[in-house]
Coordinates of N, CA and C in Angstrom, one line a residue:
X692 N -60.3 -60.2 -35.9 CA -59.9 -59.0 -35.4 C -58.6 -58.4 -35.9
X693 N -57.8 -59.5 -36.2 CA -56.4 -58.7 -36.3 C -56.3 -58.5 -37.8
X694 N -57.1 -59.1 -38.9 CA -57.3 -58.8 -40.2 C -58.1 -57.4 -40.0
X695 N -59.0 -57.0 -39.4 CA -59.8 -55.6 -39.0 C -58.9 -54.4 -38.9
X696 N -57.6 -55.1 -37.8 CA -56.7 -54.1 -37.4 C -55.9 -53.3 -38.4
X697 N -55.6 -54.8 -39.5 CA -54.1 -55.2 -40.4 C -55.2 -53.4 -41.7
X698 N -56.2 -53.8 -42.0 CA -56.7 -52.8 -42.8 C -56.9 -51.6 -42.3
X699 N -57.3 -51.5 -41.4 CA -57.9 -50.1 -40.5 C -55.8 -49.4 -41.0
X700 N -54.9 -50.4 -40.3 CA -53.5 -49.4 -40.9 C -53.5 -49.2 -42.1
X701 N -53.8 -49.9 -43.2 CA -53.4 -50.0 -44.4 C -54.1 -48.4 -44.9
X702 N -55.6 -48.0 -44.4 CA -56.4 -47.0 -44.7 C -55.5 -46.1 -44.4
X703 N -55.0 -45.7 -42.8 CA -54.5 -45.0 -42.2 C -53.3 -44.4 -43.0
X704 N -52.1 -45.5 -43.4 CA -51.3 -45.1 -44.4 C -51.7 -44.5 -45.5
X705 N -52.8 -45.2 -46.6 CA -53.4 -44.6 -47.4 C -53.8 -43.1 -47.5
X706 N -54.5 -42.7 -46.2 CA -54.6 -41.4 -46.6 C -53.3 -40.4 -46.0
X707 N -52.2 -41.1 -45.3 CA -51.2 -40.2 -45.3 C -50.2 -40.4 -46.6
X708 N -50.4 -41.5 -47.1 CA -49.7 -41.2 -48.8 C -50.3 -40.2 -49.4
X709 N -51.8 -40.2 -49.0 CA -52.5 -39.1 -50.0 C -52.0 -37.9 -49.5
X710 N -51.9 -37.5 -48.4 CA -51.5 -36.1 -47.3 C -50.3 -35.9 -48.5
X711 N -49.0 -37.2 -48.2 CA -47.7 -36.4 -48.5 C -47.8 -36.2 -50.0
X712 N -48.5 -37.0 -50.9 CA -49.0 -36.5 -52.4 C -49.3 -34.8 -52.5
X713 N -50.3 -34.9 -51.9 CA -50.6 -33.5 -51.5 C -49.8 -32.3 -51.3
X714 N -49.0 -32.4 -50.1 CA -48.0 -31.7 -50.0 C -46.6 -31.6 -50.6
X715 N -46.5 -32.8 -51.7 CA -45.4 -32.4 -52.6 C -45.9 -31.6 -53.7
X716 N -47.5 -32.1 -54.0 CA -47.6 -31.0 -54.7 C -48.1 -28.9 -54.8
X717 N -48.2 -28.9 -53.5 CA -48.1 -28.2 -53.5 C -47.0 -27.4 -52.4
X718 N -46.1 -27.7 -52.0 CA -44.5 -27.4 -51.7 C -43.4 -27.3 -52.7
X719 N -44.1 -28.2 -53.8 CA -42.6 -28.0 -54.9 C -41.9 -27.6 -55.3
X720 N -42.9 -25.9 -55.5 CA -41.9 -25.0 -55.6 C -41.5 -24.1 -54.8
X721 N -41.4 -24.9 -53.3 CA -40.9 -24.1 -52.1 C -39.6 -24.5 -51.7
X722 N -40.0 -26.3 -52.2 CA -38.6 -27.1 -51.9 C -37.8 -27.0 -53.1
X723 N -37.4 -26.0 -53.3 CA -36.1 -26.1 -54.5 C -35.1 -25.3 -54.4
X724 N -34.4 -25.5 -55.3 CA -33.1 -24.2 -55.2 C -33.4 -23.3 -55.4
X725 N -34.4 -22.6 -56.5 CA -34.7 -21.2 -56.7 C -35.3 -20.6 -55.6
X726 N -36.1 -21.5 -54.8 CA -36.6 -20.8 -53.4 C -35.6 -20.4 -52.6
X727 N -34.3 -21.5 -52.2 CA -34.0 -21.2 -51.7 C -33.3 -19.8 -51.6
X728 N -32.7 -19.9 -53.6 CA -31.9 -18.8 -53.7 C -33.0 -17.4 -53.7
X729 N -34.1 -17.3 -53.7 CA -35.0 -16.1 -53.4 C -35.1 -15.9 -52.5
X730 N -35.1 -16.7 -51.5 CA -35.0 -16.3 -49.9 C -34.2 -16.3 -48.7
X731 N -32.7 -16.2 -49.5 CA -31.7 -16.9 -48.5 C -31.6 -15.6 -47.9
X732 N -31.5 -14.3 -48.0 CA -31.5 -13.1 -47.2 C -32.7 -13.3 -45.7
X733 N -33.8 -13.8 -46.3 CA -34.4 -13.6 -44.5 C -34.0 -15.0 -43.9
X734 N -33.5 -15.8 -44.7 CA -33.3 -17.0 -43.8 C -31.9 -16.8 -42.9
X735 N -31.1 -16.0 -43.7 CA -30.2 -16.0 -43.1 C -30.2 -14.6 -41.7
X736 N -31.1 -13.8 -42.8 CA -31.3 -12.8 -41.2 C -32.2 -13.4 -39.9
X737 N -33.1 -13.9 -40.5 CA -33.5 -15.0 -38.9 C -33.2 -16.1 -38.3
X738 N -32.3 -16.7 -38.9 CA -31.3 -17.5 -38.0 C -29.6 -16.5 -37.3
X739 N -30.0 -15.5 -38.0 CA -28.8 -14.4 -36.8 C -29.8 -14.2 -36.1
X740 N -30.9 -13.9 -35.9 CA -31.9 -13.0 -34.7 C -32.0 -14.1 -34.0
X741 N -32.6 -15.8 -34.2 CA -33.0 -16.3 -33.2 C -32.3 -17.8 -33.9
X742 N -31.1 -18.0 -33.5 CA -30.2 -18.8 -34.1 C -30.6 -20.3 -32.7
X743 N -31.3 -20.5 -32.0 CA -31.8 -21.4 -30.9 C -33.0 -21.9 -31.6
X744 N -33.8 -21.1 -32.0 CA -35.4 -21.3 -33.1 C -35.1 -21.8 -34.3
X745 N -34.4 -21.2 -35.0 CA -34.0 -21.6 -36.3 C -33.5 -23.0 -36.5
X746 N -32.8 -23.9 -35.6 CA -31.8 -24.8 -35.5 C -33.2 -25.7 -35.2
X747 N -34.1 -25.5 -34.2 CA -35.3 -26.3 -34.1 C -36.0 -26.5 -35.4
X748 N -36.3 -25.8 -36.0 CA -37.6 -25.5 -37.0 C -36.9 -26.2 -38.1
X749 N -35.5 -26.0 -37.9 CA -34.8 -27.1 -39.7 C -35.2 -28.2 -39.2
X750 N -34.3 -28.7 -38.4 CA -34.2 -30.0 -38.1 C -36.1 -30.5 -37.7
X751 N -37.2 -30.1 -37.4 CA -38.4 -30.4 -37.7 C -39.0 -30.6 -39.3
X752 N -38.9 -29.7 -39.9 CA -38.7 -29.4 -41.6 C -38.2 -30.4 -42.1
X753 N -37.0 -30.7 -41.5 CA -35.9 -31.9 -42.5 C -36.8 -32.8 -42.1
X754 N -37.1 -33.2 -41.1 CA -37.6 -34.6 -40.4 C -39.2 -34.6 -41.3
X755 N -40.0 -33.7 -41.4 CA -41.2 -33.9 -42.2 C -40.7 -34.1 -43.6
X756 N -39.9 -33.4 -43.9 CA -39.6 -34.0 -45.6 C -39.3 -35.3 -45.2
X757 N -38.4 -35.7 -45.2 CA -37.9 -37.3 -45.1 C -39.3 -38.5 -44.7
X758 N -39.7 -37.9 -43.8 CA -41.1 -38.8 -42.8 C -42.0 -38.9 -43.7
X759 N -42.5 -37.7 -45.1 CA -43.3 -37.9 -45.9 C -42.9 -38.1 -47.5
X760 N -41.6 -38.5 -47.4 CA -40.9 -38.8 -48.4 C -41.1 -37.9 -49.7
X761 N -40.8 -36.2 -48.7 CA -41.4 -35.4 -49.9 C -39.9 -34.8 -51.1
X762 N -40.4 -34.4 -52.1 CA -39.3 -34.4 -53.1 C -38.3 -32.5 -52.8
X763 N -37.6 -32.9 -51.5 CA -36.5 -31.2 -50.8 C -35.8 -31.6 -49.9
X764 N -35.3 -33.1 -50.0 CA -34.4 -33.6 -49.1 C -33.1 -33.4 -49.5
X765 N -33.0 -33.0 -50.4 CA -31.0 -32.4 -51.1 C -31.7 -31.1 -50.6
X766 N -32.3 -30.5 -51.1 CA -32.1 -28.8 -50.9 C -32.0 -28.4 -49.5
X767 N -32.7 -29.4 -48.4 CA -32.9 -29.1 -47.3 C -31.4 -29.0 -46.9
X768 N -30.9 -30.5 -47.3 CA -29.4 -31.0 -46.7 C -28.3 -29.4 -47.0
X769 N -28.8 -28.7 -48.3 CA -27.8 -27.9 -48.7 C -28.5 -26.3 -47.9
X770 N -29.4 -26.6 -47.7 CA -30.1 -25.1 -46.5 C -29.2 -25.4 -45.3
X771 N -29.4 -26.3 -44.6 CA -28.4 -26.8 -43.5 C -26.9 -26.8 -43.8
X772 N -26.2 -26.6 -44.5 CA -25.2 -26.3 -44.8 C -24.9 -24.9 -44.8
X773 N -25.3 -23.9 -45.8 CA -25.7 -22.8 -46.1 C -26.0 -21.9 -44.7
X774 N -26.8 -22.3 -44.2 CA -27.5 -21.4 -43.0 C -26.5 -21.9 -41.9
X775 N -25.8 -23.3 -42.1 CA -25.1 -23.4 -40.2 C -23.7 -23.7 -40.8
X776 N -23.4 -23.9 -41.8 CA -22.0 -24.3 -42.2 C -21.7 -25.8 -42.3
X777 N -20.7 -26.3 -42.9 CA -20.4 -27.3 -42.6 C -20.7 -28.0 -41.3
X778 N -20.0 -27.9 -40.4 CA -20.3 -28.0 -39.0 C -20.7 -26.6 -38.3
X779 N -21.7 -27.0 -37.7 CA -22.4 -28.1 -37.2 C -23.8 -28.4 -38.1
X780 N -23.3 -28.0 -38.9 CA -24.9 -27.7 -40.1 C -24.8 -29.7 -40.4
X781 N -24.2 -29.7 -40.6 CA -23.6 -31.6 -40.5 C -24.9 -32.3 -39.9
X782 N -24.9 -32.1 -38.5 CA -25.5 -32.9 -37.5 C -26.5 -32.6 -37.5
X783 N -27.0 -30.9 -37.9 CA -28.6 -30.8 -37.8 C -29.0 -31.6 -39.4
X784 N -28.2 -31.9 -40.2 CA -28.9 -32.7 -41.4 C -29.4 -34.3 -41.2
X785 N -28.5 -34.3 -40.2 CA -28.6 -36.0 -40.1 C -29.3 -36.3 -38.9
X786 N -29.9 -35.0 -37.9 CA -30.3 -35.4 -37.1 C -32.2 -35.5 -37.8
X787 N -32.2 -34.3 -38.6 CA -33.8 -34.6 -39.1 C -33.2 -35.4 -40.0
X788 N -32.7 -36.1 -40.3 CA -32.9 -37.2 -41.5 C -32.6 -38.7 -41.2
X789 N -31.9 -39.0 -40.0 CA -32.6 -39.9 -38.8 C -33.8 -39.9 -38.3
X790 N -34.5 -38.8 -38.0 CA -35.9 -38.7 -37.5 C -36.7 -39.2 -38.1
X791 N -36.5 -38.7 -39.7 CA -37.6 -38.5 -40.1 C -37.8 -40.3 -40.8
X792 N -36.3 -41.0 -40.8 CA -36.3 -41.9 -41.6 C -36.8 -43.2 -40.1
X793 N -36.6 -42.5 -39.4 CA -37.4 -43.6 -38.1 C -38.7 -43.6 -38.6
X794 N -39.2 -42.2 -37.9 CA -41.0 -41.8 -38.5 C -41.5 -42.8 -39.6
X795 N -40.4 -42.4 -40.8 CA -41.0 -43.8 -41.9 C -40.7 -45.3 -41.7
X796 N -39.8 -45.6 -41.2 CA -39.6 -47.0 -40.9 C -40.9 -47.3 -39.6
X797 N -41.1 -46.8 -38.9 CA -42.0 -46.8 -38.1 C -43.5 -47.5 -38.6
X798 N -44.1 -45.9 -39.3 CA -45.4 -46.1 -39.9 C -45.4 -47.6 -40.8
X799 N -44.2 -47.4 -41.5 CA -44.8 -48.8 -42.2 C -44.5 -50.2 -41.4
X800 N -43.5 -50.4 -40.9 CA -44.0 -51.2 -39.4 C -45.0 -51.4 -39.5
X801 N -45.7 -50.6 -38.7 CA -47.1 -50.5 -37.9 C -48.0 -50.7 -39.3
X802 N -47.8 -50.6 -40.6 CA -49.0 -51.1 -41.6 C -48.9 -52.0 -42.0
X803 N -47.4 -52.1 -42.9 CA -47.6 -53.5 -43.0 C -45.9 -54.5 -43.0
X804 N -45.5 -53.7 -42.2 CA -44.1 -54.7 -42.1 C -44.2 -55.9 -41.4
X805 N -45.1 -56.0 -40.0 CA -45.2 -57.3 -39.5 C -45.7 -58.3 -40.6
X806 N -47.0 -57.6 -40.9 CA -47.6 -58.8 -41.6 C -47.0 -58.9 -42.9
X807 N -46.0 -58.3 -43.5 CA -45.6 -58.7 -44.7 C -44.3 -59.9 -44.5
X808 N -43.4 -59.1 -43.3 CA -42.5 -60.3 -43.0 C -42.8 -61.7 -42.8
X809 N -44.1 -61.3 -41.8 CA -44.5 -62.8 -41.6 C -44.9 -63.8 -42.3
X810 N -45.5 -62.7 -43.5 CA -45.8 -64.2 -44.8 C -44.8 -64.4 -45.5
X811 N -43.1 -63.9 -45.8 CA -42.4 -64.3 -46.5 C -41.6 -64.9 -45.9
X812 N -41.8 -65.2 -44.4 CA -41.2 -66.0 -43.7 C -41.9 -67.6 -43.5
X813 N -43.2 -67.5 -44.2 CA -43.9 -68.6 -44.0 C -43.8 -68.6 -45.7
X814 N -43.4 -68.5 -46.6 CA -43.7 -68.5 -48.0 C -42.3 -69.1 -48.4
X815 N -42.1 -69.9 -49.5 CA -41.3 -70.8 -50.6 C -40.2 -69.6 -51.5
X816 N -39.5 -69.7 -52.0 CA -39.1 -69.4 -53.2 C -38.3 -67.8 -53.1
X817 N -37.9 -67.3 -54.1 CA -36.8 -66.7 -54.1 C -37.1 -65.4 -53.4
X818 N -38.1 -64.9 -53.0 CA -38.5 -63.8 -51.8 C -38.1 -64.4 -51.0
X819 N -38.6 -65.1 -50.2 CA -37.7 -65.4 -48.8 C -36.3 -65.9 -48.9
X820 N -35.8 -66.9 -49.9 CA -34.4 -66.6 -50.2 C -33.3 -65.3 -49.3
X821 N -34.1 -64.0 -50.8 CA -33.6 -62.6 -50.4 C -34.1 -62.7 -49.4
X822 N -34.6 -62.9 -48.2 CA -35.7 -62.1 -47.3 C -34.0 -63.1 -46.0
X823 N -33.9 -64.2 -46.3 CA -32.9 -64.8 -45.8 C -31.6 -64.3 -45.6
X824 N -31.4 -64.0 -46.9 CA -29.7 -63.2 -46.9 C -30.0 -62.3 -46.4
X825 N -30.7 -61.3 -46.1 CA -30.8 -60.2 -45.5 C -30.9 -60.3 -43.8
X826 N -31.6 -61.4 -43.4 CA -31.3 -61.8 -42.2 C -30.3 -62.5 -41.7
X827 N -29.2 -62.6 -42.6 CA -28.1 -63.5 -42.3 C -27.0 -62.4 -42.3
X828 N -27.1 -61.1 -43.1 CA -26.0 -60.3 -43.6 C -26.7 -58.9 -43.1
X829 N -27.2 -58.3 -42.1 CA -28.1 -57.4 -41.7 C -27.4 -56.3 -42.1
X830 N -26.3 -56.2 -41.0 CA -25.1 -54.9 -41.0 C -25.1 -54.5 -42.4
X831 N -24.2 -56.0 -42.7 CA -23.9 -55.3 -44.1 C -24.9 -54.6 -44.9
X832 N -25.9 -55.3 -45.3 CA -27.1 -55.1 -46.2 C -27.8 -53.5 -45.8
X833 N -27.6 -53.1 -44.8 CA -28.2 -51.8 -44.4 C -27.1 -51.1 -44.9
X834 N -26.3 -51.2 -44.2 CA -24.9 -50.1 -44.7 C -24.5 -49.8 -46.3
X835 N -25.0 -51.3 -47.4 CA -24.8 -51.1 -48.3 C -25.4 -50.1 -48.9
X836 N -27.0 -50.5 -48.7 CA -28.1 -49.6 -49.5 C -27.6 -48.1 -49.1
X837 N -27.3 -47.7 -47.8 CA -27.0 -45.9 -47.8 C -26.0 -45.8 -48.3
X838 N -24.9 -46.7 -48.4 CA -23.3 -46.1 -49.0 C -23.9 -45.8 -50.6
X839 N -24.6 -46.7 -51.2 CA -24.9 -46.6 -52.6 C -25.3 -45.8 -53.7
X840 N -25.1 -44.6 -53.9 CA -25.5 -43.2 -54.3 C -26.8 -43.3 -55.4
X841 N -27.3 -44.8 -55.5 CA -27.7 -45.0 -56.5 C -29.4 -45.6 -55.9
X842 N -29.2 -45.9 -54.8 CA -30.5 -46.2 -53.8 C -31.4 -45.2 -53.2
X843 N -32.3 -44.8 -53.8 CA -33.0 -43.7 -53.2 C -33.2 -44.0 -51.6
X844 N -33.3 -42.7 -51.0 CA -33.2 -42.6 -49.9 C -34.4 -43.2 -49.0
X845 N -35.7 -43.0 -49.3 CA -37.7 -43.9 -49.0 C -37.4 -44.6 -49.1
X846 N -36.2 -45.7 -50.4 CA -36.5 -47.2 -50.4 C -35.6 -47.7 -49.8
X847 N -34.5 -46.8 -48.9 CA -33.8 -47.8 -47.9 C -34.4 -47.3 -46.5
X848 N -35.6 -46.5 -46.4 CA -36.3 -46.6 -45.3 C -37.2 -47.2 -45.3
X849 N -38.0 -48.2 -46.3 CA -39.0 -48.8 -46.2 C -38.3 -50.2 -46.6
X850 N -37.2 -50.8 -47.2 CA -37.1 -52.4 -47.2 C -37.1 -52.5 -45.7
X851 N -35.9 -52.1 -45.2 CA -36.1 -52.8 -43.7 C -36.9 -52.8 -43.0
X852 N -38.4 -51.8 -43.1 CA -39.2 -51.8 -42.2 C -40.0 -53.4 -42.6
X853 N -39.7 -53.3 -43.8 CA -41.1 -54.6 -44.7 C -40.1 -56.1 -44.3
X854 N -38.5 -56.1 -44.1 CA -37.8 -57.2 -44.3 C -38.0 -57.6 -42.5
X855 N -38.6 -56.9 -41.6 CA -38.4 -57.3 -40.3 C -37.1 -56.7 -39.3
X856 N -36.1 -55.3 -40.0 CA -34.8 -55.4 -39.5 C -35.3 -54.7 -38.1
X857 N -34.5 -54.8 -36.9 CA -34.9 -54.7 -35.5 C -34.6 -52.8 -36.1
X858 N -35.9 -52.0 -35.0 CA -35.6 -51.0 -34.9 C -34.3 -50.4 -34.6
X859 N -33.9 -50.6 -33.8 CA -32.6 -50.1 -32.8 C -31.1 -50.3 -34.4
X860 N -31.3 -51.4 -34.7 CA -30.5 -51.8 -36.2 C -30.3 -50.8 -37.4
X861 N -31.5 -50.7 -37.3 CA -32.2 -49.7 -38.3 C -31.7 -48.2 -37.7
X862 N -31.7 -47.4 -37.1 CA -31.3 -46.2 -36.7 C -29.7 -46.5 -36.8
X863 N -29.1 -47.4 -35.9 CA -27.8 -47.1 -35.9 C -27.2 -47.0 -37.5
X864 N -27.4 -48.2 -38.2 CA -27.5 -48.5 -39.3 C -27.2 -46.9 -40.2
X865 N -28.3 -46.2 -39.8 CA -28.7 -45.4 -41.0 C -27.9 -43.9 -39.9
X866 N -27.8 -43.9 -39.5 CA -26.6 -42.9 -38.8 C -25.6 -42.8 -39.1
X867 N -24.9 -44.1 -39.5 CA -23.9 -44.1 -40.0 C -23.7 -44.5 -41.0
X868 N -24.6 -44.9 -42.1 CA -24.6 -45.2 -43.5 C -24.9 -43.8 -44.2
X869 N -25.3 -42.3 -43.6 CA -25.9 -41.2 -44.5 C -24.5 -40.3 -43.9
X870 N -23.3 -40.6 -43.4 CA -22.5 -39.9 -42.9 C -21.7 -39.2 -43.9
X871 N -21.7 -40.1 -45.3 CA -20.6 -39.6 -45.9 C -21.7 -38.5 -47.2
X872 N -22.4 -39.0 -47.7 CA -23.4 -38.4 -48.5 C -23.7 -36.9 -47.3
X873 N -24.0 -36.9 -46.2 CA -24.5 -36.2 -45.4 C -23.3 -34.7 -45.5
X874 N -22.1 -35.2 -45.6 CA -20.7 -34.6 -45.3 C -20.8 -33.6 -46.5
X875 N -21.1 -34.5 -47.9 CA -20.6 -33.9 -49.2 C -21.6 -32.4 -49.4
X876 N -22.7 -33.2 -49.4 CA -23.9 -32.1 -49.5 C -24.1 -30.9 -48.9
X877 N -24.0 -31.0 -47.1 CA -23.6 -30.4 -46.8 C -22.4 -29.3 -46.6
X878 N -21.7 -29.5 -47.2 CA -20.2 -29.1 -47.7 C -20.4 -28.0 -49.2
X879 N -21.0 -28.7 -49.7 CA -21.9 -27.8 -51.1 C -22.2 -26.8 -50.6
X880 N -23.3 -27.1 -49.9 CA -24.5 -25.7 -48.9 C -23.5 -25.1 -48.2
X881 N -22.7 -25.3 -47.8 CA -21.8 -24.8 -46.9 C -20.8 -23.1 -47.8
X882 N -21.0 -23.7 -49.4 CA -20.3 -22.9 -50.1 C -21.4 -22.1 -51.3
X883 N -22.6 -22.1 -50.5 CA -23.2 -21.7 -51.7 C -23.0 -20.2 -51.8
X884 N -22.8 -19.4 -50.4 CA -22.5 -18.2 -50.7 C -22.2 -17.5 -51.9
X885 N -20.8 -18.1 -52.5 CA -20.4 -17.7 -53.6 C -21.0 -18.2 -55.1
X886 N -21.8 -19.3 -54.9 CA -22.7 -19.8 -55.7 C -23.7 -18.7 -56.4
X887 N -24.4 -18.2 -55.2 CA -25.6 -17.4 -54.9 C -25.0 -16.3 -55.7
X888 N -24.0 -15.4 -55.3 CA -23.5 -14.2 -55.9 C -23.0 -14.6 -57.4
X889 N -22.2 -15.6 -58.2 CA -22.2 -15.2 -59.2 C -23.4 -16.0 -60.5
X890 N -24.4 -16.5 -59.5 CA -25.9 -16.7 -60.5 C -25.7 -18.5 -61.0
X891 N -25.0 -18.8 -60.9 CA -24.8 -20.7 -60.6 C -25.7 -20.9 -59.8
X892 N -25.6 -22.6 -60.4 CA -26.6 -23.6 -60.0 C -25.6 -24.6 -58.9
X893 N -25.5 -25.2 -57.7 CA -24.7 -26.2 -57.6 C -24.5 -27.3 -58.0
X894 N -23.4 -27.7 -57.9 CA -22.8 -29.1 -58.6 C -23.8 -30.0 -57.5
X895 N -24.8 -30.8 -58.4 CA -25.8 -31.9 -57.0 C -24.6 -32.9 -57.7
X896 N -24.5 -33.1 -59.1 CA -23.6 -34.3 -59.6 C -22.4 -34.9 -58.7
X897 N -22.1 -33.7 -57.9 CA -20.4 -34.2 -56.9 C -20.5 -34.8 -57.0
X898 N -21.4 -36.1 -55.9 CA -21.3 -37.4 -55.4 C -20.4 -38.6 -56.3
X899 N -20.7 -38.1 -57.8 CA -20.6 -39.1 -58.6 C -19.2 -38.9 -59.6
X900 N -18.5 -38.1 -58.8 CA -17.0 -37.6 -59.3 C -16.7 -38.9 -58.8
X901 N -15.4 -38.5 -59.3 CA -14.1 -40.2 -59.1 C -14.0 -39.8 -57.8
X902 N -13.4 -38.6 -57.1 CA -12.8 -37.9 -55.7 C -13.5 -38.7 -54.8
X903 N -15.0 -38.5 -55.0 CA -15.7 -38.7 -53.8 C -16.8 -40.2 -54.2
X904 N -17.0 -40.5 -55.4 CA -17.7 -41.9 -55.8 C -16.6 -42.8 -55.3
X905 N -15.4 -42.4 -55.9 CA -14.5 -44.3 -55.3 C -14.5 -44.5 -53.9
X906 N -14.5 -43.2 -53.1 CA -14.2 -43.4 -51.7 C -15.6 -44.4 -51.4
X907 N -16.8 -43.8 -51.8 CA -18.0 -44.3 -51.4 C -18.3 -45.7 -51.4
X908 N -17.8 -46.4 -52.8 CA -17.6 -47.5 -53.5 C -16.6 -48.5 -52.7
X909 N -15.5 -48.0 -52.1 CA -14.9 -48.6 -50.9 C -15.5 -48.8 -49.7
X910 N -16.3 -47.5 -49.2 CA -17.2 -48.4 -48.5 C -18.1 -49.0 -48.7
X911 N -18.4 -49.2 -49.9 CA -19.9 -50.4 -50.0 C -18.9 -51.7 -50.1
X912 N -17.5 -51.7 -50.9 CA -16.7 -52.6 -50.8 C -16.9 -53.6 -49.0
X913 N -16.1 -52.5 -48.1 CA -16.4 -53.0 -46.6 C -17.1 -53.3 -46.1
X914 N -18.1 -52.9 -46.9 CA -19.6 -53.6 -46.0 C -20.1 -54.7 -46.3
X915 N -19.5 -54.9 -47.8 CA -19.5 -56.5 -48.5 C -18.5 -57.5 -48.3
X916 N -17.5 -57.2 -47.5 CA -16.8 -58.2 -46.7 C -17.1 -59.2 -46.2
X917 N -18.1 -58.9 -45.3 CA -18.2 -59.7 -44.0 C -19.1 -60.6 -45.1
X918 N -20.4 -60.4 -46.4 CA -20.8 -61.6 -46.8 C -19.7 -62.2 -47.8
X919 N -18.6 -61.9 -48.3 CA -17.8 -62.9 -49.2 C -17.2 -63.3 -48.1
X920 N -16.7 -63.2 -47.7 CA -15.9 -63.8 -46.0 C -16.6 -65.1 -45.6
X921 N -17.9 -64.9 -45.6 CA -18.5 -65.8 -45.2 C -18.9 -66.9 -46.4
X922 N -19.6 -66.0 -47.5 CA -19.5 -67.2 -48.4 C -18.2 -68.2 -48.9
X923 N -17.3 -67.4 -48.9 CA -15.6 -68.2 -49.2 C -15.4 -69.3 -48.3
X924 N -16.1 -69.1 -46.4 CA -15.9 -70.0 -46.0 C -17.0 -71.1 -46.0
X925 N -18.0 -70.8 -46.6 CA -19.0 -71.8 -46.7 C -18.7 -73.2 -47.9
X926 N -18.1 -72.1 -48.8 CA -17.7 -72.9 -49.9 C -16.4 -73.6 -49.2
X927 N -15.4 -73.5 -49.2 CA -14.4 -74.0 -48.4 C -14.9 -75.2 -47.6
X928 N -16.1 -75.0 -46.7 CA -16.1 -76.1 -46.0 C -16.6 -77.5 -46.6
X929 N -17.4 -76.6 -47.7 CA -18.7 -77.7 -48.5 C -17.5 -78.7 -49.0
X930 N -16.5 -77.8 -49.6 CA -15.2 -78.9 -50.4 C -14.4 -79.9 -49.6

């Protein structure tokens, strides 16, 4: 029965991979900058007429992009900037982009995170190894992947779901690992105004300036503390 069940999800996912296949391809060229910059006049006149609706409808939007791992999760981040400002445009970014990265940690849970954990917890060799340090170094190991500018954003919502990390882990985790990327981006959107008027593209590259990369790099530094900390004392004691 429970191998019945274990496929009946695997189908279930399957045809919502196919859904979000689907809908990236035919959203693509909705989720981009040129759309946005073709339509930023009614976006912006209907978020002055019904600025209570509008604030719902992003933060749903952002949460389906993210949940279907569709390719308009920067542009969204920089529409929420754009349309609410820096702040509070901030917290509607991160709030559909928590949502939507639960939604995916979720689903795959439910297809196949139990039963993938459980065979690498019953399995030899250097998978469970990793699958080990990752249960030994949790904090850190979540916090690194988001500090990392270099870790797509779907594949730090699906290791943890596949490595076993506790839900509750996993959201705080990612709340406060997308805070500083969340800041930058938003901060961009925040200035496209003048973007828009003189026919530029935005700088998406920022992240990867010295200004704003080293800071980031210190925090993935802090988050890798707590495992040299630990290994220095492991070694220490072995001596």
């Amino acid at each position: 029965m429970q191998d019945k069940a274990d496929k009946r999800h695997v189908w279930i996912l399957g045809l919502l991979a196919c859904l979000a296949l689907g809908l990236a391809v035919l959203l693509r060229d909705h989720l981009s900058f040129e759309a946005l910059s073709e339509n930023r006049a009614m976006l912006v006149a209907y978020t002055e007429r019904h600025a209570g609706l509008a604030v719902l409808l992003f933060i749903f939007c952002y949460t389906v992009i993210v949940a279907l791992s569709l390719p308009g999760a920067t542009v969204a981040t920089l529409t929420g900037g754009f349309l609410f400002g820096t702040f509070p445009g901030v917290l509607y970014n991160m709030s559909g982009a928590v949502l939507g990265a639960s939604i995916l940690f979720l689903a795959a849970r439910w297809g196949l995170g139990d039963w993938l954990a459980g065979k690498i917890d019953a399995s030899e060799g250097r998978i469970h190894k990793i699958k080990r340090g990752i249960d030994e170094n949790q904090w850190s190991m979540l916090l690194l992947i988001r500090f990392l500018p270099v870790v797509p954003f779907f594949v730090a919502n699906l290791l943890p779901a596949l490595f076993g990390v506790p839900f509750s882990r996993f959201v705080i985790s990612t709340a406060l690992g997308i805070i500083p990327g969340a800041l930058v981006y938003t901060s961009v959107g925040a200035g496209l105004g003048i973007v828009f008027e003189t026919g530029e593209t935005p700088n998406l590259g920022i992240i990867f300036e010295p200004h704003i990369l080293f800071p980031l790099l210190g925090l993935c530094l802090l988050a890798l503390l707590p495992i040299l900390w630990k290994a220095w004392r492991e070694r220490k004691e072995a001596t």
